[in-house]
PDB file of C-alpha atoms and ligand atoms in Angstrom:
ATOM      1  CA  MET T  27      15.048  10.349  -6.220  1.00  0.00           C
ATOM      2  CA  GLU T  28      17.538   8.465  -3.994  1.00  0.00           C
ATOM      3  CA  THR T  29      16.205   5.680  -1.777  1.00  0.00           C
ATOM      4  CA  TRP T  30      16.748   7.716   1.363  1.00  0.00           C
ATOM      5  CA  GLU T  31      15.012  10.596  -0.223  1.00  0.00           C
ATOM      6  CA  ALA T  32      11.943   8.363  -1.252  1.00  0.00           C
ATOM      7  CA  ILE T  33      11.760   6.893   2.228  1.00  0.00           C
ATOM      8  CA  ARG T  34      11.675  10.340   3.669  1.00  0.00           C
ATOM      9  CA  ALA T  35       9.176  11.822   1.171  1.00  0.00           C
ATOM     10  CA  ARG T  36       6.622   9.004   1.153  1.00  0.00           C
ATOM     11  CA  ARG T  37       3.378  10.020   2.974  1.00  0.00           C
ATOM     12  CA  ASN T  38      -0.218   8.991   2.458  1.00  0.00           C
ATOM     13  CA  VAL T  39      -1.506  11.049  -0.452  1.00  0.00           C
ATOM     14  CA  ARG T  40      -5.298  11.028  -0.536  1.00  0.00           C
ATOM     15  CA  SER T  41      -6.020  13.744  -3.099  1.00  0.00           C
ATOM     16  CA  TYR T  42      -4.717  13.603  -6.665  1.00  0.00           C
ATOM     17  CA  ASP T  43      -4.517  15.807  -9.662  1.00  0.00           C
ATOM     18  CA  ASP T  44      -5.809  14.806 -13.089  1.00  0.00           C
ATOM     19  CA  ARG T  45      -2.421  13.825 -14.467  1.00  0.00           C
ATOM     20  CA  PRO T  46      -2.472  10.146 -15.583  1.00  0.00           C
ATOM     21  CA  ILE T  47       0.452   7.810 -14.664  1.00  0.00           C
ATOM     22  CA  GLU T  48       2.574   6.839 -17.652  1.00  0.00           C
ATOM     23  CA  PRO T  49       2.270   3.069 -18.429  1.00  0.00           C
ATOM     24  CA  ALA T  50       6.016   2.602 -18.050  1.00  0.00           C
ATOM     25  CA  ASP T  51       5.941   4.205 -14.593  1.00  0.00           C
ATOM     26  CA  LEU T  52       2.907   2.045 -13.548  1.00  0.00           C
ATOM     27  CA  ASP T  53       4.824  -1.010 -14.801  1.00  0.00           C
ATOM     28  CA  ARG T  54       7.967  -0.022 -12.773  1.00  0.00           C
ATOM     29  CA  ILE T  55       5.800   0.247  -9.656  1.00  0.00           C
ATOM     30  CA  LEU T  56       4.268  -3.182 -10.366  1.00  0.00           C
ATOM     31  CA  GLU T  57       7.790  -4.634 -10.909  1.00  0.00           C
ATOM     32  CA  ALA T  58       8.848  -3.373  -7.526  1.00  0.00           C
ATOM     33  CA  GLY T  59       5.864  -5.311  -6.188  1.00  0.00           C
ATOM     34  CA  ARG T  60       6.842  -8.448  -8.064  1.00  0.00           C
ATOM     35  CA  ARG T  61      10.327  -8.366  -6.536  1.00  0.00           C
ATOM     36  CA  THR T  62       8.991  -8.255  -2.890  1.00  0.00           C
ATOM     37  CA  PRO T  63      10.329 -10.986  -0.715  1.00  0.00           C
ATOM     38  CA  SER T  64       7.796 -13.314   0.736  1.00  0.00           C
ATOM     39  CA  SER T  65       7.673 -16.274   3.253  1.00  0.00           C
ATOM     40  CA  THR T  66       9.398 -19.300   1.725  1.00  0.00           C
ATOM     41  CA  ASN T  67       9.184 -17.357  -1.525  1.00  0.00           C
ATOM     42  CA  GLN T  68       5.503 -18.409  -1.676  1.00  0.00           C
ATOM     43  CA  GLN T  69       4.410 -15.408  -3.672  1.00  0.00           C
ATOM     44  CA  GLY T  70       0.832 -15.936  -2.713  1.00  0.00           C
ATOM     45  CA  TRP T  71      -0.235 -12.795  -4.285  1.00  0.00           C
ATOM     46  CA  ASP T  72      -1.945 -11.356  -7.469  1.00  0.00           C
ATOM     47  CA  LEU T  73      -2.293  -7.689  -8.384  1.00  0.00           C
ATOM     48  CA  VAL T  74      -5.324  -6.225 -10.167  1.00  0.00           C
ATOM     49  CA  VAL T  75      -4.504  -2.741 -11.615  1.00  0.00           C
ATOM     50  CA  CYS T  76      -7.561  -0.489 -12.058  1.00  0.00           C
ATOM     51  CA  THR T  77      -7.451   2.695 -14.034  1.00  0.00           C
ATOM     52  CA  ASP T  78     -10.939   3.101 -15.358  1.00  0.00           C
ATOM     53  CA  PRO T  79     -12.593   6.034 -13.532  1.00  0.00           C
ATOM     54  CA  ALA T  80     -16.003   4.390 -13.273  1.00  0.00           C
ATOM     55  CA  GLN T  81     -14.464   1.206 -11.772  1.00  0.00           C
ATOM     56  CA  LEU T  82     -12.415   3.352  -9.290  1.00  0.00           C
ATOM     57  CA  ARG T  83     -15.489   5.228  -8.108  1.00  0.00           C
ATOM     58  CA  GLU T  84     -17.086   1.815  -7.442  1.00  0.00           C
ATOM     59  CA  LEU T  85     -14.030   0.448  -5.732  1.00  0.00           C
ATOM     60  CA  ALA T  86     -13.964   3.425  -3.351  1.00  0.00           C
ATOM     61  CA  GLY T  87     -17.147   1.929  -1.879  1.00  0.00           C
ATOM     62  CA  VAL T  88     -15.511  -1.165  -0.405  1.00  0.00           C
ATOM     63  CA  TRP T  89     -14.477   0.669   2.831  1.00  0.00           C
ATOM     64  CA  ARG T  90     -15.554   3.920   4.430  1.00  0.00           C
ATOM     65  CA  PHE T  91     -11.906   5.237   4.504  1.00  0.00           C
ATOM     66  CA  ALA T  92     -11.292   4.342   0.866  1.00  0.00           C
ATOM     67  CA  ALA T  93     -12.871   7.479  -0.639  1.00  0.00           C
ATOM     68  CA  HIS T  94      -9.479   8.588  -2.101  1.00  0.00           C
ATOM     69  CA  VAL T  95      -9.537   5.564  -4.400  1.00  0.00           C
ATOM     70  CA  ALA T  96     -12.319   7.236  -6.456  1.00  0.00           C
ATOM     71  CA  ASP T  97     -10.035  10.094  -7.633  1.00  0.00           C
ATOM     72  CA  SER T  98      -6.826   8.133  -8.026  1.00  0.00           C
ATOM     73  CA  ALA T  99      -5.095   7.847 -11.374  1.00  0.00           C
ATOM     74  CA  ALA T 100      -4.703   4.060 -10.708  1.00  0.00           C
ATOM     75  CA  THR T 101      -5.338   1.736  -7.891  1.00  0.00           C
ATOM     76  CA  ILE T 102      -3.608  -1.569  -7.239  1.00  0.00           C
ATOM     77  CA  ALA T 103      -5.721  -4.239  -5.514  1.00  0.00           C
ATOM     78  CA  LEU T 104      -3.513  -6.644  -3.566  1.00  0.00           C
ATOM     79  CA  VAL T 105      -5.093 -10.041  -3.772  1.00  0.00           C
ATOM     80  CA  MET T 106      -4.349 -13.095  -1.640  1.00  0.00           C
ATOM     81  CA  PRO T 107      -5.670 -16.669  -1.364  1.00  0.00           C
ATOM     82  CA  ALA T 108      -8.761 -16.895   0.799  1.00  0.00           C
ATOM     83  CA  SER T 109      -7.843 -18.929   3.868  1.00  0.00           C
ATOM     84  CA  ASP T 110      -9.343 -19.575   7.320  1.00  0.00           C
ATOM     85  CA  ASP T 111      -5.956 -20.721   8.724  1.00  0.00           C
ATOM     86  CA  PRO T 112      -4.565 -17.941  10.915  1.00  0.00           C
ATOM     87  CA  ASP T 113      -0.923 -18.874  10.273  1.00  0.00           C
ATOM     88  CA  GLU T 114      -1.429 -18.687   6.514  1.00  0.00           C
ATOM     89  CA  ARG T 115      -3.342 -15.427   6.752  1.00  0.00           C
ATOM     90  CA  GLU T 116      -0.555 -13.953   8.849  1.00  0.00           C
ATOM     91  CA  THR T 117       2.123 -14.812   6.310  1.00  0.00           C
ATOM     92  CA  TYR T 118       0.066 -13.579   3.384  1.00  0.00           C
ATOM     93  CA  HIS T 119      -0.520 -10.340   5.190  1.00  0.00           C
ATOM     94  CA  TYR T 120       3.025  -9.911   6.141  1.00  0.00           C
ATOM     95  CA  ASP T 121       4.121 -10.453   2.642  1.00  0.00           C
ATOM     96  CA  LEU T 122       1.560  -8.003   1.299  1.00  0.00           C
ATOM     97  CA  GLY T 123       2.564  -5.422   3.890  1.00  0.00           C
ATOM     98  CA  GLN T 124       6.117  -5.624   2.548  1.00  0.00           C
ATOM     99  CA  MET T 125       4.743  -5.482  -1.019  1.00  0.00           C
ATOM    100  CA  THR T 126       2.719  -2.353  -0.142  1.00  0.00           C
ATOM    101  CA  MET T 127       5.820  -0.572   1.006  1.00  0.00           C
ATOM    102  CA  SER T 128       7.765  -1.581  -2.101  1.00  0.00           C
ATOM    103  CA  LEU T 129       4.926  -0.216  -4.231  1.00  0.00           C
ATOM    104  CA  MET T 130       4.796   3.012  -2.252  1.00  0.00           C
ATOM    105  CA  LEU T 131       8.512   3.581  -2.324  1.00  0.00           C
ATOM    106  CA  ALA T 132       8.816   2.932  -6.133  1.00  0.00           C
ATOM    107  CA  ALA T 133       5.946   5.355  -6.545  1.00  0.00           C
ATOM    108  CA  ALA T 134       7.548   7.994  -4.349  1.00  0.00           C
ATOM    109  CA  ASP T 135      10.799   7.564  -6.317  1.00  0.00           C
ATOM    110  CA  LEU T 136       8.820   8.673  -9.364  1.00  0.00           C
ATOM    111  CA  GLY T 137       7.094  11.559  -7.539  1.00  0.00           C
ATOM    112  CA  ILE T 138       3.842   9.638  -7.531  1.00  0.00           C
ATOM    113  CA  GLY T 139       1.724   9.710  -4.318  1.00  0.00           C
ATOM    114  CA  SER T 140       0.189   6.637  -2.805  1.00  0.00           C
ATOM    115  CA  GLY T 141      -2.513   5.870  -0.225  1.00  0.00           C
ATOM    116  CA  HIS T 142      -3.493   2.720   1.503  1.00  0.00           C
ATOM    117  CA  ALA T 143      -7.082   1.600   1.810  1.00  0.00           C
ATOM    118  CA  SER T 144      -8.449  -1.458   3.802  1.00  0.00           C
ATOM    119  CA  VAL T 145     -11.183  -3.560   2.357  1.00  0.00           C
ATOM    120  CA  GLY T 146     -14.443  -3.849   4.404  1.00  0.00           C
ATOM    121  CA  ASP T 147     -16.914  -5.235   1.983  1.00  0.00           C
ATOM    122  CA  GLN T 148     -15.213  -8.365   0.538  1.00  0.00           C
ATOM    123  CA  ASP T 149     -18.224  -9.374  -1.647  1.00  0.00           C
ATOM    124  CA  LEU T 150     -18.312  -5.939  -3.305  1.00  0.00           C
ATOM    125  CA  ALA T 151     -14.496  -5.985  -3.957  1.00  0.00           C
ATOM    126  CA  ARG T 152     -14.789  -9.454  -5.401  1.00  0.00           C
ATOM    127  CA  ARG T 153     -17.591  -8.511  -7.704  1.00  0.00           C
ATOM    128  CA  ILE T 154     -15.884  -5.284  -8.887  1.00  0.00           C
ATOM    129  CA  LEU T 155     -12.577  -7.014  -9.517  1.00  0.00           C
ATOM    130  CA  GLY T 156     -13.985 -10.293 -10.850  1.00  0.00           C
ATOM    131  CA  LEU T 157     -12.103 -12.407  -8.238  1.00  0.00           C
ATOM    132  CA  PRO T 158     -12.824 -16.061  -7.935  1.00  0.00           C
ATOM    133  CA  GLU T 159     -14.172 -17.361  -4.644  1.00  0.00           C
ATOM    134  CA  ASP T 160     -10.785 -18.622  -3.575  1.00  0.00           C
ATOM    135  CA  ARG T 161      -9.242 -15.205  -3.496  1.00  0.00           C
ATOM    136  CA  GLU T 162      -9.767 -12.125  -1.425  1.00  0.00           C
ATOM    137  CA  CYS T 163      -8.786  -8.495  -1.835  1.00  0.00           C
ATOM    138  CA  ALA T 164      -6.617  -7.765   1.113  1.00  0.00           C
ATOM    139  CA  TRP T 165      -5.535  -4.151   0.429  1.00  0.00           C
ATOM    140  CA  LEU T 166      -5.860  -1.293  -2.081  1.00  0.00           C
ATOM    141  CA  VAL T 167      -2.956   1.053  -2.964  1.00  0.00           C
ATOM    142  CA  ALA T 168      -4.232   4.197  -4.612  1.00  0.00           C
ATOM    143  CA  LEU T 169      -1.788   6.108  -6.830  1.00  0.00           C
ATOM    144  CA  GLY T 170      -1.665   9.574  -8.339  1.00  0.00           C
ATOM    145  CA  TYR T 171       0.213  12.848  -8.476  1.00  0.00           C
ATOM    146  CA  PRO T 172      -0.489  14.805  -5.313  1.00  0.00           C
ATOM    147  CA  SER T 173      -2.872  17.733  -5.766  1.00  0.00           C
ATOM    148  CA  ASP T 174      -1.657  19.489  -2.665  1.00  0.00           C
ATOM    149  CA  ARG T 175       2.164  19.609  -2.740  1.00  0.00           C
ATOM    150  CA  SER T 176       4.717  17.490  -4.377  1.00  0.00           C
ATOM    151  CA  LEU T 177       6.667  14.821  -2.525  1.00  0.00           C
ATOM    152  CA  THR T 178       9.727  16.158  -0.715  1.00  0.00           C
ATOM    153  CA  ALA T 179      11.563  14.824   2.277  1.00  0.00           C
ATOM    154  CA  ILE T 180       9.515  15.356   5.512  1.00  0.00           C
ATOM    155  CA  ALA T 181      11.936  16.846   8.118  1.00  0.00           C
ATOM    156  CA  ARG T 182       9.786  16.023  11.175  1.00  0.00           C
ATOM    157  CA  PRO T 183       7.500  13.035  10.552  1.00  0.00           C
ATOM    158  CA  ASP T 184       4.593  12.309  12.881  1.00  0.00           C
ATOM    159  CA  ARG T 185       6.363   9.348  14.530  1.00  0.00           C
ATOM    160  CA  ARG T 186       7.439   8.294  17.957  1.00  0.00           C
ATOM    161  CA  ALA T 187      10.979   9.321  18.786  1.00  0.00           C
ATOM    162  CA  LEU T 188      13.797   7.027  17.795  1.00  0.00           C
ATOM    163  CA  GLU T 189      15.079   6.735  21.371  1.00  0.00           C
ATOM    164  CA  ASP T 190      11.513   5.821  22.408  1.00  0.00           C
ATOM    165  CA  ILE T 191      11.186   2.859  20.052  1.00  0.00           C
ATOM    166  CA  VAL T 192      14.765   1.638  19.963  1.00  0.00           C
ATOM    167  CA  HIS T 193      16.006  -0.660  22.709  1.00  0.00           C
ATOM    168  CA  ARG T 194      19.708  -1.402  22.406  1.00  0.00           C
ATOM    169  CA  GLY T 195      20.570  -4.937  23.527  1.00  0.00           C
ATOM    170  CA  ARG T 196      17.823  -5.119  26.188  1.00  0.00           C
ATOM    171  CA  TRP T 197      14.323  -3.819  26.688  1.00  0.00           C
ATOM    172  CA  THR T 198      14.362  -0.532  28.625  1.00  0.00           C
ATOM    173  CA  ALA T 199      11.204   1.214  29.778  1.00  0.00           C
ATOM    174  CA  GLY T 200      10.880   4.609  28.203  1.00  0.00           C
ATOM    175  CA  PRO T 201       8.260   7.261  27.676  1.00  0.00           C
ATOM    176  CA  ARG T 202       5.441   6.382  25.388  1.00  0.00           C
TER     177      ARG T 202
HETATM  178  C1  FMN F  15      -2.467  -1.609   7.564  1.00  0.00           C
HETATM  179  C2  FMN F  15      -2.819  -0.220   7.204  1.00  0.00           C
HETATM  180  C3  FMN F  15      -4.114   0.097   6.811  1.00  0.00           C
HETATM  181  C4  FMN F  15      -4.450   1.440   6.348  1.00  0.00           C
HETATM  182  N1  FMN F  15      -5.741   1.675   5.996  1.00  0.00           N
HETATM  183  C5  FMN F  15      -5.985   2.888   5.557  1.00  0.00           C
HETATM  184  C6  FMN F  15      -7.355   3.162   5.031  1.00  0.00           C
HETATM  185  O1  FMN F  15      -8.201   2.311   5.027  1.00  0.00           O
HETATM  186  N2  FMN F  15      -7.666   4.442   4.665  1.00  0.00           N
HETATM  187  C7  FMN F  15      -6.789   5.405   4.791  1.00  0.00           C
HETATM  188  O2  FMN F  15      -7.041   6.522   4.218  1.00  0.00           O
HETATM  189  N3  FMN F  15      -5.445   5.214   5.175  1.00  0.00           N
HETATM  190  C8  FMN F  15      -5.164   3.973   5.582  1.00  0.00           C
HETATM  191  N4  FMN F  15      -3.843   3.772   5.983  1.00  0.00           N
HETATM  192  C9  FMN F  15      -2.844   4.878   6.059  1.00  0.00           C
HETATM  193  C10 FMN F  15      -2.422   5.245   7.527  1.00  0.00           C
HETATM  194  O3  FMN F  15      -3.422   5.864   8.156  1.00  0.00           O
HETATM  195  C11 FMN F  15      -1.105   6.057   7.403  1.00  0.00           C
HETATM  196  O4  FMN F  15      -0.168   5.268   6.888  1.00  0.00           O
HETATM  197  C12 FMN F  15      -0.647   6.562   8.725  1.00  0.00           C
HETATM  198  O5  FMN F  15      -1.600   7.443   9.324  1.00  0.00           O
HETATM  199  C13 FMN F  15       0.664   7.244   8.714  1.00  0.00           C
HETATM  200  O6  FMN F  15       0.571   8.287   7.766  1.00  0.00           O
HETATM  201  P1  FMN F  15       1.601   8.360   6.557  1.00  0.00           P
HETATM  202  O7  FMN F  15       1.413   7.175   5.721  1.00  0.00           O
HETATM  203  O8  FMN F  15       1.136   9.640   5.790  1.00  0.00           O
HETATM  204  O9  FMN F  15       3.015   8.460   7.084  1.00  0.00           O
HETATM  205  C14 FMN F  15      -3.459   2.468   6.416  1.00  0.00           C
HETATM  206  C15 FMN F  15      -2.173   2.134   6.783  1.00  0.00           C
HETATM  207  C16 FMN F  15      -1.843   0.869   7.064  1.00  0.00           C
HETATM  208  C17 FMN F  15      -0.301   0.502   7.417  1.00  0.00           C
END
């Protein structure tokens, strides 16, 4: 798939068929994550890849909107240093947001669906993933081949109109 095609085809996929992800494909998705830019190139991230069905079912319990994790072929846990400093947290989250999109686009490029999940129960996530106290699980990215329809470019995405969000040169009030 071309980059432009992958950008237009990516959507949150929350139901997956039984097909496993080839190890080489999973590695490519992880490599896309590794190449993500970060603030001052701090790379304050670690990734825990889970493919064991029993572990995935447990992991789905960390947040009430993470049910799709249970049936994923693999889920990548995005881990960051635990910090109370709001500035530090902001840059870690910005970096991980970028990483999320890199993972998702690399997956879409391979025809693999992906779905975000937040993490509500940090203690549970730490226990399931074996994280040390100085790390927290910021996000989960579930992966798997879509069980509904394959990934193809979405002609009319559910997004605000371009002319609504783009202000050329100066802010202009528009419809919202
Ligand atoms: C920061 C963030 C957190 C999200 N958390 C969840 C989540 O916990 N569970 C979920 O099912 N989707 C989650 N999503 C997915 C969004 O609901 C989804 O991206 C949005 O509705 C747009 O749909 P699309 O990704 O299919 O274009 C999250 C997305 C972002 C960016």
